[in-house]
Coordinates of N, CA, C and O and ligand atoms in Angstrom, one line a residue:
M41 N 2.0 -33.9 -35.4 CA 2.9 -32.8 -35.1 C 3.2 -32.7 -33.6 O 4.3 -32.6 -33.2
I42 N 2.1 -32.7 -32.8 CA 2.4 -32.6 -31.3 C 3.1 -33.8 -30.8 O 2.8 -34.9 -31.3
G43 N 3.9 -33.6 -29.8 CA 4.6 -34.7 -29.2 C 4.1 -35.0 -27.8 O 2.9 -35.1 -27.6
N44 N 5.0 -35.1 -26.8 CA 4.6 -35.5 -25.5 C 3.7 -34.4 -24.8 O 3.8 -33.2 -25.2
L45 N 2.9 -34.9 -23.9 CA 2.2 -34.0 -23.0 C 3.3 -33.4 -22.0 O 3.8 -34.2 -21.2
N46 N 3.6 -32.1 -22.1 CA 4.6 -31.6 -21.2 C 4.1 -31.3 -19.8 O 4.7 -31.6 -18.9
H47 N 2.9 -30.7 -19.7 CA 2.2 -30.5 -18.4 C 0.8 -30.2 -18.5 O 0.3 -29.9 -19.6
V48 N 0.1 -30.4 -17.4 CA -1.3 -30.0 -17.2 C -1.2 -28.9 -16.2 O -0.6 -29.1 -15.1
A49 N -1.8 -27.8 -16.5 CA -1.8 -26.6 -15.5 C -3.1 -26.5 -14.8 O -4.1 -26.5 -15.5
I50 N -3.1 -26.5 -13.5 CA -4.3 -26.4 -12.7 C -4.2 -25.1 -11.9 O -3.3 -24.9 -11.1
A51 N -5.2 -24.3 -12.1 CA -5.4 -23.1 -11.3 C -6.0 -23.4 -10.0 O -6.9 -24.2 -9.9
V52 N -5.3 -22.9 -8.9 CA -5.8 -23.3 -7.5 C -6.0 -22.0 -6.7 O -5.2 -21.1 -6.8
P53 N -7.0 -22.0 -5.9 CA -7.3 -20.8 -5.1 C -6.4 -20.8 -3.8 O -6.1 -19.7 -3.2
D54 N -5.9 -21.9 -3.4 CA -5.1 -22.0 -2.2 C -3.9 -22.9 -2.5 O -4.0 -24.2 -2.6
L55 N -2.7 -22.3 -2.7 CA -1.5 -23.0 -3.2 C -1.0 -24.0 -2.1 O -0.7 -25.1 -2.4
A56 N -1.0 -23.6 -0.8 CA -0.6 -24.4 0.2 C -1.4 -25.7 0.3 O -0.9 -26.8 0.5
A57 N -2.7 -25.5 0.2 CA -3.6 -26.7 0.3 C -3.4 -27.6 -0.9 O -3.4 -28.8 -0.7
A58 N -3.2 -27.0 -2.1 CA -2.9 -27.9 -3.3 C -1.6 -28.6 -3.1 O -1.5 -29.8 -3.5
V59 N -0.6 -28.0 -2.6 CA 0.7 -28.6 -2.4 C 0.5 -29.8 -1.4 O 1.0 -30.9 -1.7
K60 N -0.2 -29.6 -0.4 CA -0.5 -30.6 0.6 C -1.2 -31.8 0.0 O -0.8 -33.0 0.2
T61 N -2.2 -31.5 -0.9 CA -3.0 -32.6 -1.5 C -2.0 -33.4 -2.4 O -2.1 -34.7 -2.4
Y62 N -1.2 -32.8 -3.2 CA -0.4 -33.5 -4.2 C 0.8 -34.2 -3.5 O 1.1 -35.4 -3.8
R63 N 1.3 -33.6 -2.4 CA 2.5 -34.2 -1.8 C 2.0 -35.2 -0.8 O 2.6 -36.4 -0.8
D64 N 1.1 -34.9 0.1 CA 0.7 -35.8 1.2 C -0.3 -36.8 0.8 O -0.2 -38.0 1.2
T65 N -1.4 -36.4 0.1 CA -2.5 -37.3 -0.2 C -2.1 -38.2 -1.4 O -2.3 -39.4 -1.4
L66 N -1.6 -37.5 -2.5 CA -1.3 -38.3 -3.7 C 0.1 -38.8 -3.7 O 0.5 -39.7 -4.5
G67 N 1.0 -38.3 -2.8 CA 2.4 -38.9 -2.7 C 3.2 -38.5 -3.9 O 4.1 -39.3 -4.3
A68 N 3.0 -37.3 -4.4 CA 3.8 -36.9 -5.6 C 5.1 -36.1 -5.2 O 5.1 -35.6 -4.0
E69 N 6.0 -36.0 -6.1 CA 7.2 -35.2 -5.9 C 6.8 -33.7 -6.2 O 6.5 -33.4 -7.4
V70 N 6.8 -32.9 -5.2 CA 6.3 -31.5 -5.3 C 7.4 -30.5 -5.0 O 8.1 -30.6 -4.0
G71 N 7.6 -29.6 -5.9 CA 8.7 -28.6 -5.8 C 8.2 -27.4 -4.9 O 7.2 -27.5 -4.2
T72 N 9.1 -26.4 -4.9 CA 8.8 -25.2 -4.0 C 8.1 -24.1 -4.9 O 8.4 -24.1 -6.1
P73 N 7.3 -23.3 -4.3 CA 6.6 -22.2 -5.1 C 7.7 -21.3 -5.8 O 8.7 -20.9 -5.2
Q74 N 7.4 -21.0 -7.0 CA 8.3 -20.1 -7.8 C 7.4 -18.9 -8.3 O 6.4 -19.2 -9.0
D75 N 7.8 -17.7 -8.0 CA 7.0 -16.5 -8.5 C 7.5 -16.3 -9.9 O 8.7 -16.2 -10.2
E76 N 6.5 -16.1 -10.8 CA 6.8 -15.8 -12.2 C 6.1 -14.4 -12.5 O 5.0 -14.4 -13.1
P77 N 6.7 -13.3 -12.1 CA 6.0 -12.0 -12.2 C 5.7 -11.7 -13.7 O 4.7 -11.1 -13.9
D78 N 6.5 -12.1 -14.6 CA 6.2 -11.9 -16.0 C 4.9 -12.5 -16.5 O 4.3 -12.1 -17.5
H79 N 4.6 -13.6 -15.8 CA 3.4 -14.4 -16.2 C 2.2 -14.2 -15.3 O 1.1 -14.7 -15.5
G80 N 2.4 -13.4 -14.2 CA 1.4 -13.1 -13.2 C 0.9 -14.3 -12.4 O -0.3 -14.4 -12.0
V81 N 1.8 -15.3 -12.2 CA 1.5 -16.5 -11.5 C 2.6 -16.9 -10.5 O 3.8 -16.6 -10.8
T82 N 2.2 -17.6 -9.5 CA 3.2 -18.4 -8.7 C 2.9 -19.8 -9.1 O 1.8 -20.3 -9.1
V83 N 4.0 -20.5 -9.4 CA 3.9 -21.9 -9.9 C 4.6 -22.9 -8.9 O 5.6 -22.6 -8.4
V84 N 3.9 -24.0 -8.8 CA 4.5 -25.2 -8.1 C 4.5 -26.3 -9.1 O 3.5 -26.7 -9.6
F85 N 5.7 -26.9 -9.4 CA 5.8 -28.0 -10.3 C 5.7 -29.3 -9.5 O 6.4 -29.5 -8.6
V86 N 4.8 -30.2 -10.0 CA 4.6 -31.5 -9.5 C 5.2 -32.4 -10.6 O 4.7 -32.4 -11.8
T87 N 6.3 -33.2 -10.3 CA 6.9 -34.0 -11.3 C 6.4 -35.4 -11.2 O 6.5 -36.1 -10.1
L88 N 5.8 -35.9 -12.3 CA 5.4 -37.3 -12.4 C 6.3 -38.0 -13.3 O 7.1 -37.4 -14.0
P89 N 6.2 -39.4 -13.3 CA 7.2 -40.1 -14.2 C 7.1 -39.8 -15.6 O 8.1 -39.8 -16.3
N90 N 5.9 -39.4 -16.1 CA 5.8 -39.2 -17.6 C 5.4 -37.8 -18.0 O 5.3 -37.5 -19.1
T91 N 5.1 -36.9 -17.0 CA 4.7 -35.6 -17.3 C 4.8 -34.7 -16.0 O 5.4 -35.1 -15.0
K92 N 4.3 -33.5 -16.1 CA 4.3 -32.6 -14.9 C 2.8 -32.1 -14.7 O 2.1 -31.9 -15.7
I93 N 2.6 -31.7 -13.5 CA 1.4 -30.9 -13.2 C 2.0 -29.5 -12.7 O 2.9 -29.5 -12.0
E94 N 1.4 -28.4 -13.2 CA 1.7 -27.1 -12.7 C 0.6 -26.6 -11.9 O -0.5 -26.4 -12.5
L95 N 0.8 -26.3 -10.7 CA -0.2 -25.7 -9.8 C 0.0 -24.2 -10.0 O 1.1 -23.6 -9.7
L96 N -1.0 -23.5 -10.5 CA -0.9 -22.0 -10.7 C -1.8 -21.2 -9.7 O -2.9 -21.6 -9.5
H97 N -1.2 -20.2 -9.2 CA -1.9 -19.3 -8.3 C -1.6 -17.9 -8.7 O -0.5 -17.6 -9.1
P98 N -2.6 -17.0 -8.7 CA -2.5 -15.6 -9.2 C -1.4 -14.9 -8.4 O -1.2 -15.0 -7.2
L99 N -0.6 -14.1 -9.2 CA 0.4 -13.2 -8.6 C 0.2 -11.8 -9.2 O 0.2 -11.7 -10.4
G100 N 0.1 -10.8 -8.3 CA 0.0 -9.4 -8.8 C -1.5 -9.1 -9.2 O -2.4 -9.9 -9.1
E101 N -1.6 -7.9 -9.7 CA -2.9 -7.2 -10.0 C -3.6 -7.9 -11.2 O -4.8 -8.1 -11.1
N102 N -2.9 -8.1 -12.3 CA -3.5 -8.4 -13.5 C -3.2 -9.9 -13.9 O -2.8 -10.1 -15.0
S103 N -3.3 -10.8 -13.0 CA -3.0 -12.2 -13.3 C -3.9 -12.7 -14.3 O -5.1 -12.6 -14.2
P104 N -3.3 -13.4 -15.3 CA -4.2 -14.0 -16.4 C -5.1 -15.1 -15.8 O -6.0 -15.5 -16.5
I105 N -4.9 -15.6 -14.6 CA -5.7 -16.7 -14.1 C -6.8 -16.2 -13.1 O -7.6 -17.0 -12.6
A106 N -6.7 -14.9 -12.8 CA -7.7 -14.4 -11.8 C -9.1 -14.5 -12.3 O -10.0 -15.0 -11.5
G107 N -9.4 -14.3 -13.6 CA -10.7 -14.4 -14.1 C -11.2 -15.8 -14.1 O -12.3 -16.2 -13.8
F108 N -10.3 -16.7 -14.4 CA -10.6 -18.2 -14.4 C -11.0 -18.6 -13.0 O -12.0 -19.4 -12.9
L109 N -10.2 -18.2 -12.0 CA -10.6 -18.6 -10.6 C -11.9 -17.9 -10.2 O -12.6 -18.5 -9.4
A110 N -12.2 -16.7 -10.7 CA -13.4 -16.1 -10.3 C -14.6 -17.0 -10.8 O -15.6 -17.1 -10.2
K111 N -14.4 -17.6 -12.0 CA -15.5 -18.4 -12.6 C -15.4 -19.8 -12.0 O -16.4 -20.6 -12.1
N112 N -14.3 -20.2 -11.5 CA -14.1 -21.6 -11.0 C -13.5 -21.5 -9.6 O -12.3 -21.8 -9.4
P113 N -14.2 -21.1 -8.6 CA -13.7 -20.8 -7.3 C -13.0 -22.0 -6.6 O -12.1 -21.7 -5.8
A114 N -13.3 -23.2 -7.0 CA -12.6 -24.3 -6.4 C -11.3 -24.7 -7.1 O -10.6 -25.6 -6.7
G115 N -11.0 -24.0 -8.2 CA -9.9 -24.3 -9.1 C -10.3 -25.2 -10.2 O -11.5 -25.6 -10.3
G116 N -9.4 -25.5 -11.1 CA -9.7 -26.4 -12.2 C -8.6 -26.4 -13.2 O -7.6 -25.7 -13.1
I117 N -8.7 -27.3 -14.2 CA -7.7 -27.4 -15.3 C -7.7 -26.1 -16.1 O -8.8 -25.8 -16.6
H118 N -6.6 -25.4 -16.2 CA -6.5 -24.2 -16.9 C -6.1 -24.4 -18.3 O -6.6 -23.8 -19.2
H119 N -5.0 -25.2 -18.5 CA -4.6 -25.5 -19.9 C -3.8 -26.8 -19.9 O -3.3 -27.3 -18.8
I120 N -3.6 -27.3 -21.1 CA -2.7 -28.4 -21.3 C -1.6 -28.0 -22.2 O -1.8 -27.2 -23.1
C121 N -0.4 -28.6 -22.1 CA 0.7 -28.2 -22.9 C 1.3 -29.4 -23.6 O 1.7 -30.4 -23.0
F122 N 1.4 -29.2 -25.0 CA 2.0 -30.3 -25.8 C 3.4 -29.8 -26.3 O 3.5 -28.6 -26.6
E123 N 4.3 -30.7 -26.4 CA 5.6 -30.4 -27.0 C 5.6 -30.4 -28.5 O 4.9 -31.2 -29.1
V124 N 6.3 -29.4 -29.1 CA 6.5 -29.4 -30.5 C 8.0 -29.2 -30.8 O 8.7 -28.6 -29.9
A125 N 8.4 -29.6 -31.9 CA 9.9 -29.5 -32.3 C 10.2 -28.1 -32.8 O 11.3 -27.6 -32.5
D126 N 9.3 -27.4 -33.4 CA 9.5 -26.1 -34.0 C 8.3 -25.2 -33.8 O 7.3 -25.4 -34.5
I127 N 8.4 -24.3 -32.9 CA 7.3 -23.5 -32.5 C 6.8 -22.6 -33.7 O 5.6 -22.3 -33.8
E128 N 7.7 -22.1 -34.5 CA 7.3 -21.2 -35.6 C 6.5 -21.9 -36.6 O 5.5 -21.5 -37.2
A129 N 7.0 -23.1 -36.9 CA 6.3 -24.0 -37.9 C 5.0 -24.4 -37.4 O 4.0 -24.4 -38.1
A130 N 4.9 -24.7 -36.1 CA 3.6 -25.0 -35.5 C 2.6 -23.8 -35.5 O 1.5 -24.0 -35.9
R131 N 3.1 -22.6 -35.2 CA 2.3 -21.4 -35.3 C 1.7 -21.3 -36.8 O 0.5 -21.0 -37.0
D132 N 2.6 -21.4 -37.7 CA 2.2 -21.2 -39.1 C 1.2 -22.2 -39.5 O 0.2 -21.9 -40.3
K133 N 1.4 -23.5 -39.1 CA 0.4 -24.5 -39.4 C -1.0 -24.2 -38.8 O -2.0 -24.4 -39.4
M134 N -1.0 -23.7 -37.5 CA -2.2 -23.4 -36.9 C -2.9 -22.3 -37.6 O -4.1 -22.3 -37.9
L135 N -2.2 -21.2 -38.0 CA -2.8 -20.1 -38.7 C -3.3 -20.5 -40.0 O -4.4 -20.1 -40.4
A136 N -2.5 -21.3 -40.7 CA -3.0 -21.8 -42.1 C -4.2 -22.6 -42.0 O -5.1 -22.6 -42.9
G137 N -4.4 -23.3 -40.8 CA -5.6 -24.1 -40.6 C -6.8 -23.3 -40.1 O -7.9 -23.9 -39.8
G138 N -6.6 -22.0 -39.9 CA -7.7 -21.2 -39.4 C -7.8 -21.1 -37.9 O -8.8 -20.5 -37.4
A139 N -6.9 -21.7 -37.1 CA -7.0 -21.7 -35.7 C -6.6 -20.3 -35.2 O -5.7 -19.7 -35.8
R140 N -7.2 -19.9 -34.1 CA -6.8 -18.7 -33.4 C -5.6 -18.9 -32.5 O -5.6 -19.7 -31.6
V141 N -4.5 -18.1 -32.8 CA -3.3 -18.1 -31.9 C -3.4 -16.9 -31.0 O -3.7 -15.8 -31.5
L142 N -3.2 -17.1 -29.7 CA -3.4 -16.0 -28.8 C -2.0 -15.3 -28.6 O -1.1 -15.9 -28.0
G143 N -1.9 -14.1 -29.1 CA -0.7 -13.4 -28.9 C 0.5 -13.9 -29.7 O 0.3 -14.7 -30.7
D144 N 1.7 -13.6 -29.3 CA 2.9 -13.9 -29.9 C 3.6 -15.1 -29.2 O 3.2 -15.4 -28.1
I145 N 4.6 -15.6 -29.9 CA 5.5 -16.6 -29.2 C 6.2 -15.9 -28.0 O 6.7 -14.8 -28.2
K146 N 6.1 -16.5 -26.8 CA 6.7 -15.9 -25.7 C 7.6 -16.9 -25.0 O 7.6 -18.1 -25.4
T147 N 8.4 -16.5 -24.0 CA 9.2 -17.4 -23.2 C 8.4 -17.9 -22.1 O 7.9 -17.1 -21.3
G148 N 8.2 -19.2 -22.0 CA 7.3 -19.8 -20.9 C 8.0 -19.9 -19.6 O 9.2 -19.5 -19.4
A149 N 7.3 -20.6 -18.7 CA 7.8 -20.7 -17.3 C 9.1 -21.6 -17.3 O 9.8 -21.6 -16.3
H150 N 9.3 -22.4 -18.3 CA 10.5 -23.2 -18.3 C 11.7 -22.6 -19.1 O 12.7 -23.2 -19.4
G151 N 11.5 -21.3 -19.5 CA 12.5 -20.6 -20.3 C 12.5 -21.1 -21.8 O 13.5 -20.8 -22.5
K152 N 11.5 -21.7 -22.2 CA 11.4 -22.2 -23.6 C 10.3 -21.4 -24.4 O 9.4 -21.0 -23.7
P153 N 10.4 -21.4 -25.7 CA 9.3 -20.7 -26.4 C 8.0 -21.4 -26.4 O 7.9 -22.6 -26.5
V154 N 7.0 -20.6 -26.1 CA 5.6 -21.1 -26.0 C 4.6 -20.3 -26.8 O 4.9 -19.1 -27.0
L155 N 3.5 -20.9 -27.0 CA 2.4 -20.2 -27.8 C 1.1 -20.8 -27.2 O 1.0 -22.0 -26.9
F156 N 0.1 -19.9 -27.1 CA -1.3 -20.4 -26.6 C -2.3 -20.4 -27.8 O -2.2 -19.4 -28.6
L157 N -3.2 -21.3 -27.8 CA -4.2 -21.5 -28.8 C -5.6 -21.3 -28.2 O -5.8 -21.8 -27.1
H158 N -6.5 -20.7 -29.0 CA -7.8 -20.4 -28.4 C -8.6 -21.7 -28.1 O -8.8 -22.6 -28.9
P159 N -9.2 -21.7 -26.9 CA -10.0 -22.9 -26.5 C -11.1 -23.2 -27.4 O -11.5 -24.4 -27.6
K160 N -11.7 -22.2 -28.0 CA -12.9 -22.5 -28.9 C -12.5 -23.3 -30.2 O -13.3 -23.9 -30.8
D161 N -11.2 -23.2 -30.5 CA -10.8 -24.0 -31.7 C -10.2 -25.4 -31.3 O -9.9 -26.2 -32.1
F162 N -10.2 -25.6 -30.0 CA -9.5 -26.9 -29.5 C -10.4 -27.6 -28.4 O -9.9 -27.7 -27.2
T163 N -11.6 -27.9 -28.8 CA -12.5 -28.7 -27.9 C -12.6 -28.1 -26.5 O -12.7 -28.8 -25.5
G164 N -12.7 -26.7 -26.5 CA -13.0 -26.1 -25.2 C -11.8 -26.1 -24.2 O -12.0 -25.8 -23.1
T165 N -10.6 -26.4 -24.7 CA -9.4 -26.4 -23.8 C -8.4 -25.5 -24.3 O -8.0 -25.5 -25.5
L166 N -7.9 -24.6 -23.4 CA -6.8 -23.8 -23.7 C -5.5 -24.7 -23.9 O -5.2 -25.5 -23.0
V167 N -4.9 -24.5 -25.1 CA -3.7 -25.4 -25.4 C -2.5 -24.5 -25.5 O -2.5 -23.5 -26.1
E168 N -1.4 -25.0 -24.8 CA -0.1 -24.3 -24.9 C 0.8 -25.3 -25.7 O 0.7 -26.5 -25.6
L169 N 1.5 -24.7 -26.6 CA 2.6 -25.5 -27.4 C 3.9 -25.0 -26.9 O 4.1 -23.8 -26.7
E170 N 4.8 -25.9 -26.6 CA 6.1 -25.5 -26.1 C 7.2 -26.2 -26.9 O 7.1 -27.4 -27.2
Q171 N 8.1 -25.4 -27.4 CA 9.2 -25.9 -28.2 C 10.2 -26.6 -27.3 O 10.8 -26.0 -26.4
I172 N 10.5 -27.9 -27.6 CA 11.4 -28.7 -26.8 C 12.6 -29.1 -27.6 O 12.4 -29.7 -28.7
Ligands
CO76 CO1 1.8 -24.0 -19.1

């Protein structure tokens, strides 16, 4: 059911330092920071030939990644995102299989419908599904 790896999201404590690492050390194509107040993050997209990296930094009081960074002060992989053709069908399949779906289908950082799945049901990794 899942298709391409759309992105790997990495929570970072210092966005400027992370940008420098990806742009200067790794030589990647790195975008400019975008505030996403609805999601409580500032995002920088790193475009790779076959996928993207999203550098996430907390924005505002109740950022969903603040707790993650408190536990992982150096930063770390926060979630991975797979593409699906039909997000509602994917949600129904997950629920039918007993997987925990976190919240409702929302509009993600790319303006497309997304859904998050509980890490405990997916080998310890927070999984995002995005309808493409
Ligand atoms: Co994501």
